[in-house]
Each structure stands twice: as C-alpha cells, then as structure tokens.
PDB file of C-alpha atoms in Angstrom:
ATOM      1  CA  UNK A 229      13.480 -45.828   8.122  1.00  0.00           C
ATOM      2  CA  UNK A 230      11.994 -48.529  10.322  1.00  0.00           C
ATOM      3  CA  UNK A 231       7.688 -49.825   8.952  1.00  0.00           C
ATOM      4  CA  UNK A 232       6.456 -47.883  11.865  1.00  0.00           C
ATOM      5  CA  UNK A 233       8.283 -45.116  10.819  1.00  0.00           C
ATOM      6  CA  UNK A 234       7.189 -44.978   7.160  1.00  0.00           C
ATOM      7  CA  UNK A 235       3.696 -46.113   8.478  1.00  0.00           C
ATOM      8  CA  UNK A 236       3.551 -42.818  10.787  1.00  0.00           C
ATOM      9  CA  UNK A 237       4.432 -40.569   7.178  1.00  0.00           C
ATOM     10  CA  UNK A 238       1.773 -42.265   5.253  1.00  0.00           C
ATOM     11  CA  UNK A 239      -1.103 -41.489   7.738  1.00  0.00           C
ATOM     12  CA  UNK A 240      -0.109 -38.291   8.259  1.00  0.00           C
ATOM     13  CA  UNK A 241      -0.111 -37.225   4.640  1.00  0.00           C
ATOM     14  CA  UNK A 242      -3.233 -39.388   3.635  1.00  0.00           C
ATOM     15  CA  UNK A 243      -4.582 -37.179   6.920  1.00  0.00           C
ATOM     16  CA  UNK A 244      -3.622 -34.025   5.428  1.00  0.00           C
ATOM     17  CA  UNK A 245      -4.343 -34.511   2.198  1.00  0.00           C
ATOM     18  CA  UNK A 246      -8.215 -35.913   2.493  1.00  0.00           C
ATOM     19  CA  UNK A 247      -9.375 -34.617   5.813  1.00  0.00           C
ATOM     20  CA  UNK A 248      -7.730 -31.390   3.748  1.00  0.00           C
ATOM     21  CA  UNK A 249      -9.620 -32.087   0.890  1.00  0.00           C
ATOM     22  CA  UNK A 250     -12.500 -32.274   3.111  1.00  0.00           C
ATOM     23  CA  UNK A 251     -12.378 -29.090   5.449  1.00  0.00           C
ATOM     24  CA  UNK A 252     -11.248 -27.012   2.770  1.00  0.00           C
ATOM     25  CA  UNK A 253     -14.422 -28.000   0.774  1.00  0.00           C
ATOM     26  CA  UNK A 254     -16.775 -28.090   3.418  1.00  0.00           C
ATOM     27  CA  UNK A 255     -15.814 -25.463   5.671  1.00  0.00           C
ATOM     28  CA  UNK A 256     -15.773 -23.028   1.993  1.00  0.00           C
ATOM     29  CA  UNK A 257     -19.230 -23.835   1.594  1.00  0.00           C
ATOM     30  CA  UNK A 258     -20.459 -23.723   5.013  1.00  0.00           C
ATOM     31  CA  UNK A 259     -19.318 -19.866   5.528  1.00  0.00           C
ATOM     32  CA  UNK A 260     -20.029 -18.736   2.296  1.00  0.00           C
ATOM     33  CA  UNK A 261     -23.483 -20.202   2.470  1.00  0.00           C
ATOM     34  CA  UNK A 262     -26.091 -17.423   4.739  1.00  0.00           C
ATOM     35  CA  UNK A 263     -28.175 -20.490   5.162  1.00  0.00           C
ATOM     36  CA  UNK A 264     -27.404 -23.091   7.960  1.00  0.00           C
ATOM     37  CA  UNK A 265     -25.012 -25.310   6.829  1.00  0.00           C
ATOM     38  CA  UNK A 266     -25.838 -29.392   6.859  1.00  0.00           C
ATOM     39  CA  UNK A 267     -23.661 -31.813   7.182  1.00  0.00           C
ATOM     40  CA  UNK A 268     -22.939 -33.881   3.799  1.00  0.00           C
ATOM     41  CA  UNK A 269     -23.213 -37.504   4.542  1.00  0.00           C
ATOM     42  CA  UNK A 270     -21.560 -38.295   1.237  1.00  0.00           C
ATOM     43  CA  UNK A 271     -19.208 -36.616   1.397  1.00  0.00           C
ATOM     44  CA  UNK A 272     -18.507 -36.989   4.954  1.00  0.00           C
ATOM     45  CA  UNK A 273     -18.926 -41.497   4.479  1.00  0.00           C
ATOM     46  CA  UNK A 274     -16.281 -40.619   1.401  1.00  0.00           C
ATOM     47  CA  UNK A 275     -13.944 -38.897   3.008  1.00  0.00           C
ATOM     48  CA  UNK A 276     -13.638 -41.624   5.881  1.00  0.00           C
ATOM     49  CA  UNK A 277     -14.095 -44.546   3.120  1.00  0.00           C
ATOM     50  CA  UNK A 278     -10.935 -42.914   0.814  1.00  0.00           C
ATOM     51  CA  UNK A 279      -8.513 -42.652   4.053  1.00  0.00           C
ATOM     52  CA  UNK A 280      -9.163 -45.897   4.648  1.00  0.00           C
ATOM     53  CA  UNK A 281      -8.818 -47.693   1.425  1.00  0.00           C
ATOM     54  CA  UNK A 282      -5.882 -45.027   0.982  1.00  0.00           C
ATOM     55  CA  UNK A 283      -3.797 -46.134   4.109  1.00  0.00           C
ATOM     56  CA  UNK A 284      -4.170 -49.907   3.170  1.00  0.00           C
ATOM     57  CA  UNK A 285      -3.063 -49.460   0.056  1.00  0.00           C
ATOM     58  CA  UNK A 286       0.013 -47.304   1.018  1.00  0.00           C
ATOM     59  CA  UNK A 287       0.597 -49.691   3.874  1.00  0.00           C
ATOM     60  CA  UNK A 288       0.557 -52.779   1.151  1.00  0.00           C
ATOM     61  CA  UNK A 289       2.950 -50.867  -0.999  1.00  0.00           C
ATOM     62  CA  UNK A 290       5.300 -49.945   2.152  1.00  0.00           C
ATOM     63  CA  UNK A 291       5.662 -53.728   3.226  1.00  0.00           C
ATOM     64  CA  UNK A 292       6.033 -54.970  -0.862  1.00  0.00           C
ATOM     65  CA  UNK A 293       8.939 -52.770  -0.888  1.00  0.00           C
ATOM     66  CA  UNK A 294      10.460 -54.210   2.028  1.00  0.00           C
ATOM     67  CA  UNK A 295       9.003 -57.321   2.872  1.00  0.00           C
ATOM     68  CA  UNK A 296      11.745 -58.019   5.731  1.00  0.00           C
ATOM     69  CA  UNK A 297      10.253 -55.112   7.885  1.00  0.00           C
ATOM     70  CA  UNK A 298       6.725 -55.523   7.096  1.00  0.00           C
ATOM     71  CA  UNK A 299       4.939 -54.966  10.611  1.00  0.00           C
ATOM     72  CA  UNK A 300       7.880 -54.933  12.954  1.00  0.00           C
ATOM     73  CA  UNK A 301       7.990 -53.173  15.710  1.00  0.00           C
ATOM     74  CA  UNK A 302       9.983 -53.290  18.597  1.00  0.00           C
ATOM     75  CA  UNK A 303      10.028 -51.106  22.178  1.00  0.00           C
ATOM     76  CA  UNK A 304      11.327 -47.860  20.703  1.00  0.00           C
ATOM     77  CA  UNK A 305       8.258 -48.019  18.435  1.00  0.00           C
ATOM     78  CA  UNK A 306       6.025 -48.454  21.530  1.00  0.00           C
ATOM     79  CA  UNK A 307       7.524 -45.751  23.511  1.00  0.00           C
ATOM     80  CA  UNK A 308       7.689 -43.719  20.235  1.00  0.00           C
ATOM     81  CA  UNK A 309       3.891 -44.150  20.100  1.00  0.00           C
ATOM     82  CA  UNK A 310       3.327 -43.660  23.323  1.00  0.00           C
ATOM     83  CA  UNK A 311       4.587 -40.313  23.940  1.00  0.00           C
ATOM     84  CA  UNK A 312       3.367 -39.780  20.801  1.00  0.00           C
ATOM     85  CA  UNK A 313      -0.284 -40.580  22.069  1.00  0.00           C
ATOM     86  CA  UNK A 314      -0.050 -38.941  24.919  1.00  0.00           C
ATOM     87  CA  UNK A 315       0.876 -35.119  23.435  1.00  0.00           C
ATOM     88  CA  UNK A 316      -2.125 -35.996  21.000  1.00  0.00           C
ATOM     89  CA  UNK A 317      -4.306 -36.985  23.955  1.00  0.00           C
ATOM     90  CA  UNK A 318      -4.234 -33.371  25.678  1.00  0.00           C
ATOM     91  CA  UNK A 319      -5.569 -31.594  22.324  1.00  0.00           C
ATOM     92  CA  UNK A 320      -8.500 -34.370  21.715  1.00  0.00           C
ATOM     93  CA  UNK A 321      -9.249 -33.298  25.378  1.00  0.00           C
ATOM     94  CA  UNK A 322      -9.026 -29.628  24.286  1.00  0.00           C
ATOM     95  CA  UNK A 323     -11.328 -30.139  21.714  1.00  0.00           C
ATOM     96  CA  UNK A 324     -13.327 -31.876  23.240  1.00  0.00           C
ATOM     97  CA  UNK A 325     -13.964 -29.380  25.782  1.00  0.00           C
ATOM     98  CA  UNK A 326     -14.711 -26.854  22.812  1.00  0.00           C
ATOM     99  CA  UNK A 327     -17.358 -28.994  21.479  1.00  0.00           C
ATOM    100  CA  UNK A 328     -19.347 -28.984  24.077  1.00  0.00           C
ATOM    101  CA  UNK A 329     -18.679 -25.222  24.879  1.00  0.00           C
ATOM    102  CA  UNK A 330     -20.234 -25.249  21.280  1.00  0.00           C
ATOM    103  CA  UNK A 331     -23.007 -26.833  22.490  1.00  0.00           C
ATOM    104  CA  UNK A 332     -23.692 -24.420  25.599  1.00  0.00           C
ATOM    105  CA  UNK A 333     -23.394 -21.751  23.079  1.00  0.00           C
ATOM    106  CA  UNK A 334     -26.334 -23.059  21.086  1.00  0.00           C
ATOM    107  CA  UNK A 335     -23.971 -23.855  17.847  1.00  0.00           C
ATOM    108  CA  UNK A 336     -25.865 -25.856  14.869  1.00  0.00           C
ATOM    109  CA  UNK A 337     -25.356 -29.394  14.565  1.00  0.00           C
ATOM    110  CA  UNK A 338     -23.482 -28.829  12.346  1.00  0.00           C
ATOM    111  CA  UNK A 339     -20.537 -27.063  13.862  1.00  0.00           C
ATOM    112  CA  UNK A 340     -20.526 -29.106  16.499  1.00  0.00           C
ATOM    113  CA  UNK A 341     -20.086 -32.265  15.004  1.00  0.00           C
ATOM    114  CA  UNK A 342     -17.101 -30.418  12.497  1.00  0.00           C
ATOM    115  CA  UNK A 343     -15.780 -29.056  15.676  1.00  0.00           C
ATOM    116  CA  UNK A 344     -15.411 -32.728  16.946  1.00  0.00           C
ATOM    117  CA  UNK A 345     -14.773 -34.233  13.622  1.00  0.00           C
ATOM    118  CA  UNK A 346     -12.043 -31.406  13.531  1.00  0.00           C
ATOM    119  CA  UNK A 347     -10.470 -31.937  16.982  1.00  0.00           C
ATOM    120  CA  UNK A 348      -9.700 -35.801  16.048  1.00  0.00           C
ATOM    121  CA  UNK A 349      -7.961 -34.872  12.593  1.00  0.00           C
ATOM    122  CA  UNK A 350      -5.606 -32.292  14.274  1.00  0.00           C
ATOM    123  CA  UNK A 351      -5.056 -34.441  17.380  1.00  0.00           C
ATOM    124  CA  UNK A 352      -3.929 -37.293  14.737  1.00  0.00           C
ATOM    125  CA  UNK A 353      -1.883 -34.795  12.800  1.00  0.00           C
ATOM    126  CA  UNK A 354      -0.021 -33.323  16.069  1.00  0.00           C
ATOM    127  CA  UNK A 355       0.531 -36.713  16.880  1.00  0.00           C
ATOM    128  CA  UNK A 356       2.153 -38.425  14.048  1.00  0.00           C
ATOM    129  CA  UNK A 357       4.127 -35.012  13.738  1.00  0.00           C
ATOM    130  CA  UNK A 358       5.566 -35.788  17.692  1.00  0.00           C
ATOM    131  CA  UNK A 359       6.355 -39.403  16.377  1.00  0.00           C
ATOM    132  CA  UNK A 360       8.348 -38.383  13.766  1.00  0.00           C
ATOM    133  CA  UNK A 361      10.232 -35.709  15.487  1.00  0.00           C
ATOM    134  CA  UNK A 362      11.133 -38.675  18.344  1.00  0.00           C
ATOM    135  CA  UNK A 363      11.944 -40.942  15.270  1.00  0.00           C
ATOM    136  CA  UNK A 364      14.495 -38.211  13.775  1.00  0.00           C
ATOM    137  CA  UNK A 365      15.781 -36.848  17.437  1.00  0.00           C
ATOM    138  CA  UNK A 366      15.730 -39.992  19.369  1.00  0.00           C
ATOM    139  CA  UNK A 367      14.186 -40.623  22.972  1.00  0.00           C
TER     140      UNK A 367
ATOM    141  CA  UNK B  78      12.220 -34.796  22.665  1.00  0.00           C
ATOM    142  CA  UNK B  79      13.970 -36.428  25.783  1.00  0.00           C
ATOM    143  CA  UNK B  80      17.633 -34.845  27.327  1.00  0.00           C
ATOM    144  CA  UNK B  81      20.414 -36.713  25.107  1.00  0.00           C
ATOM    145  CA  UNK B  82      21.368 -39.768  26.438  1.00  0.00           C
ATOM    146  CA  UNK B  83      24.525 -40.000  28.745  1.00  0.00           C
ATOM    147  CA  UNK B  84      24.939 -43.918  28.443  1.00  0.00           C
ATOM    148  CA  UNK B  85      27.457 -44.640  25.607  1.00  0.00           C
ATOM    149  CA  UNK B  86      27.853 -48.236  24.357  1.00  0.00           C
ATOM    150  CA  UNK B  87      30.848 -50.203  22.066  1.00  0.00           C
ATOM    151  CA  UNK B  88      28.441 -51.850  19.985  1.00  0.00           C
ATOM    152  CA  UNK B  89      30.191 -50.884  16.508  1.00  0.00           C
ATOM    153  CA  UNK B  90      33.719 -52.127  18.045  1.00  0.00           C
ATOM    154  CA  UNK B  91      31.929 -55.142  19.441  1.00  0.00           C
ATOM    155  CA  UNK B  92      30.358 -55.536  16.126  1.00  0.00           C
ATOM    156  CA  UNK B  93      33.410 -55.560  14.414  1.00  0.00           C
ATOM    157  CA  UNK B  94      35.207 -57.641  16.357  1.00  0.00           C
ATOM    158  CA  UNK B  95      32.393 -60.420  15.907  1.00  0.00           C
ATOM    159  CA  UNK B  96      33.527 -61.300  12.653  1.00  0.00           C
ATOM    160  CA  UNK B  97      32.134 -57.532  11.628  1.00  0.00           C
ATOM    161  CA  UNK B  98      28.212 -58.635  12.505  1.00  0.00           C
ATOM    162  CA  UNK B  99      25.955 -56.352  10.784  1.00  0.00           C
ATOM    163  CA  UNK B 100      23.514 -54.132  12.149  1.00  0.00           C
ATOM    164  CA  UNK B 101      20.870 -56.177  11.016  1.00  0.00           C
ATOM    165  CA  UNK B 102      22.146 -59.369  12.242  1.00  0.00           C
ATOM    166  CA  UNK B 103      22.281 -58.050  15.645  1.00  0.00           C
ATOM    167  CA  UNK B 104      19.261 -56.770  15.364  1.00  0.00           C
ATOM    168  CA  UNK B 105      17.872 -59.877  14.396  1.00  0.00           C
ATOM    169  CA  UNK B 106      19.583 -61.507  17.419  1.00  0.00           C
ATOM    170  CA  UNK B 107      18.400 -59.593  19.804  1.00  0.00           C
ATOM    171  CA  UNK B 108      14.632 -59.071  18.027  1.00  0.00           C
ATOM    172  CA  UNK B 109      14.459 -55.587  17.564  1.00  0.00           C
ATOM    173  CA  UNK B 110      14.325 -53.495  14.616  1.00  0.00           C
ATOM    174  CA  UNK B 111      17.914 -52.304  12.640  1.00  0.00           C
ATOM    175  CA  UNK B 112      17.126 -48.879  12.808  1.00  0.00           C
ATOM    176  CA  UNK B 113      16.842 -49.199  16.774  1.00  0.00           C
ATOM    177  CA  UNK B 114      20.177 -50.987  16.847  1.00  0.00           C
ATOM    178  CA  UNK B 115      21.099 -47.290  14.743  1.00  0.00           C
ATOM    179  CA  UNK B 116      19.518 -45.481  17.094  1.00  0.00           C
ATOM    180  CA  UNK B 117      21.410 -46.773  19.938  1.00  0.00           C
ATOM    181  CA  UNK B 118      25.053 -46.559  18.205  1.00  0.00           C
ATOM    182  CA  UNK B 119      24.266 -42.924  17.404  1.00  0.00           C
ATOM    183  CA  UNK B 120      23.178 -42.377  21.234  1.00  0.00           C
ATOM    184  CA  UNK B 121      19.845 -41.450  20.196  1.00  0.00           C
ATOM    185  CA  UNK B 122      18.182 -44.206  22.167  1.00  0.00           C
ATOM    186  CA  UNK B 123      18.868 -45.883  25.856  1.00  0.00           C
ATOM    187  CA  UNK B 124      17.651 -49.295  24.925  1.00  0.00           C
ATOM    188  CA  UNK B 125      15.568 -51.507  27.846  1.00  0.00           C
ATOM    189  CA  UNK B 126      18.121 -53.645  30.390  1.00  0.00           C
ATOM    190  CA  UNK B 127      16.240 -56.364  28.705  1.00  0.00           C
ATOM    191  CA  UNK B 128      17.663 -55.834  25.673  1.00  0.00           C
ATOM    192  CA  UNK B 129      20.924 -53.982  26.899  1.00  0.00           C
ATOM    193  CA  UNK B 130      21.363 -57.692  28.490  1.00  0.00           C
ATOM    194  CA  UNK B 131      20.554 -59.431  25.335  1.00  0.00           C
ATOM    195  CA  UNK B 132      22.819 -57.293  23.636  1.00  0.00           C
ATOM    196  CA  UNK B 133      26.076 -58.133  26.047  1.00  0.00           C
ATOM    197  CA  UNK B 134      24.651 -61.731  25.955  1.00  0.00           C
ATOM    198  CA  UNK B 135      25.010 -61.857  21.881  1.00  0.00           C
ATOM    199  CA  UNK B 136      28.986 -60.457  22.100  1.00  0.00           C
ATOM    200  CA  UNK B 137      29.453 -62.675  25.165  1.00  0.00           C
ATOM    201  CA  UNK B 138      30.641 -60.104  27.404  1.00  0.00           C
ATOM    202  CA  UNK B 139      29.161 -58.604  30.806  1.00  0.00           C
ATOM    203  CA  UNK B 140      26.995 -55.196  30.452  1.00  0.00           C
ATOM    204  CA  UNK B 141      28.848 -52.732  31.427  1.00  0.00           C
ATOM    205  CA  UNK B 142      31.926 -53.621  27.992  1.00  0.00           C
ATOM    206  CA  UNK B 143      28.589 -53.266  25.669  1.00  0.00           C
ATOM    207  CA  UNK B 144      26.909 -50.431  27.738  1.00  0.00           C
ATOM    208  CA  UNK B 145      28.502 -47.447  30.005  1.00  0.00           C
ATOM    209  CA  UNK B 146      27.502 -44.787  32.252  1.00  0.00           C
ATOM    210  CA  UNK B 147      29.543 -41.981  32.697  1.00  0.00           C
ATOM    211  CA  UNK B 148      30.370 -41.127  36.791  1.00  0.00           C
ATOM    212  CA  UNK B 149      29.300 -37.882  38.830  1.00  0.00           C
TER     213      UNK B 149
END
C-alpha cells in the first residue's frame, strides 16, 4: 500500500470516527432538546483541534513505519486524487445548495451552519471512499 | 472506476531478464512509486508516455517491447 494510500485510510477513519463522535453527540442533543439548539464552540474548536492533532500523529506513525515511502507520490496518486476530488466536489456543491435553501427556509443558525459543517465531512468521506476504490480497482 | 485497460506491457519478463530488477528498483529508476510499477504489471494502470518512455529507456528497448496495444 503506497503513503498516499495509507494516508487516504487514516483521514477517512479519523473523519468518521470524530466528526462521528461529534454529530452523533450534537445532533442527539439538538433534537431531543424543545429549545433552539446553539452551537457548542467547545466542542465544535475540539472536534476540529483532535482531527488535526489525530491525522499528524497517524501520518508520523505511517512514515516511521516505512520511512522509504514517507510522502511519495507519483502521477497515479495525482490522478487518484483528482477524480477523487472531483466526485467529492459535486456533493460539497449539493450541500451547499441545501444550506442556503436552509437559509430561505428561515432555519436557526444553528442548522445551517451543521448543515454546512455536515456537507464538508460527507463530501471528505465520499471522497477518500472514491480514492480507495481507484487505489484497489485501478484507473 | 475507469474501463480495464487494453494496453498490456512485458515489464515482469523485462524485469527478469535485467538481472531479475525488482519492482522497487524500477520504480526507483523511473521515480514513481512500487505499488504503481504493481499497478501497471497487473493492468490496473496505463502509466503516462512519459514514464511508459522512461520505462523502455531503463530496459533499453523501444516502447512498443515494454508497452503494447492490442489492434482493431
């Protein structure tokens, strides 16, 4: 499995698993709340902060393991991310279009910015998940 | 998921028949990754011409012994 490759698994799982964390959390509250939800800074700044220090670590770990791939990359890995990219690009513009219908329907700020916050994670998550079926299938 | 491939390419036998290169070092050679050099043995990848090129150049012989295209 080429660094790209294994880079592409660990950002989709840290993806899953805190943005996860974070929806599953959040979104709980929010409808089982009958007041209007507001948006948790903390835990919002957290979430962002732990995927970050998460994938660094993981990438660290990836290249000590196999220092003579460490951030290679060739022109399958660009093509691979490109078409990747591109699949991922047409649901960040779907949700991006839903957000604002959001806000043409009046929605709290609150739902819009999760509707947003929500159509980046899944656009990330479809996209990795089209990299790694082009890694596995070839293209 | 793009249509399979219909170039095929002799890289293993031209491999072997450099003194049994490995994957790697060709990979090395020609500066791309070993699991594209994988890729492109199992027909999984067309590479560039660039690097088909550079990949003829390495075993010394003209394109179409490393890489070929079926006719019709």
């Amino acid at each position: 499995m080429s660094f790209r490759e294994k880079s592409t698994w660990v950002l989709l799982v840290a993806t899953l698993v805190v943005y996860g964390w974070y929806f599953a959390t959040t979104l709980g509250e929010a409808l089982g709340a009958g007041t209007p939800a507001s948006v948790d800074n903390v835990r919002l700044f957290g979430a962002v902060v732990v995927m970050v220090v998460l994938s660094i670590v993981a990438h660290i770990v990836i290249a000590i393991l196999s220092p003579k791939d460490a951030d290679a990359s060739d022109e399958r890995d660009r093509l691979i991310e490109l078409r990747g990219d591109q699949r991922g690009g047409i649901l960040t513009t779907i949700a991006l279009f839903s957000t604002l219908g959001l806000v043409m329907t009046g929605a709290s700020v609150f739902w819009i910015a999760h509707m947003a916050l929500a159509g980046l994670v899944v656009s990330e998550i479809v996209k990795a998940v089209f990299k790694l079926i082009d890694y596995r299938r070839g293209v | 998921m793009g249509k399979p491939t219909r170039i095929t390419n002799r890289l293993r036998e031209l491999r072997f028949h450099s003194m049994e290169m490995t994957q790697a070092d060709l990979a090395a050679k020609v500066g791309v990754t070993r699991q594209t050099i994988i890729a492109i043995e199992q027909g999984k990848y067309s590479p560039s011409l660039e690097v088909a090129f550079q990949i003829a150049q390495v075993f010394g012989v003209p394109l179409e012994e490393a890489f070929q295209y079926p006719k019709d």
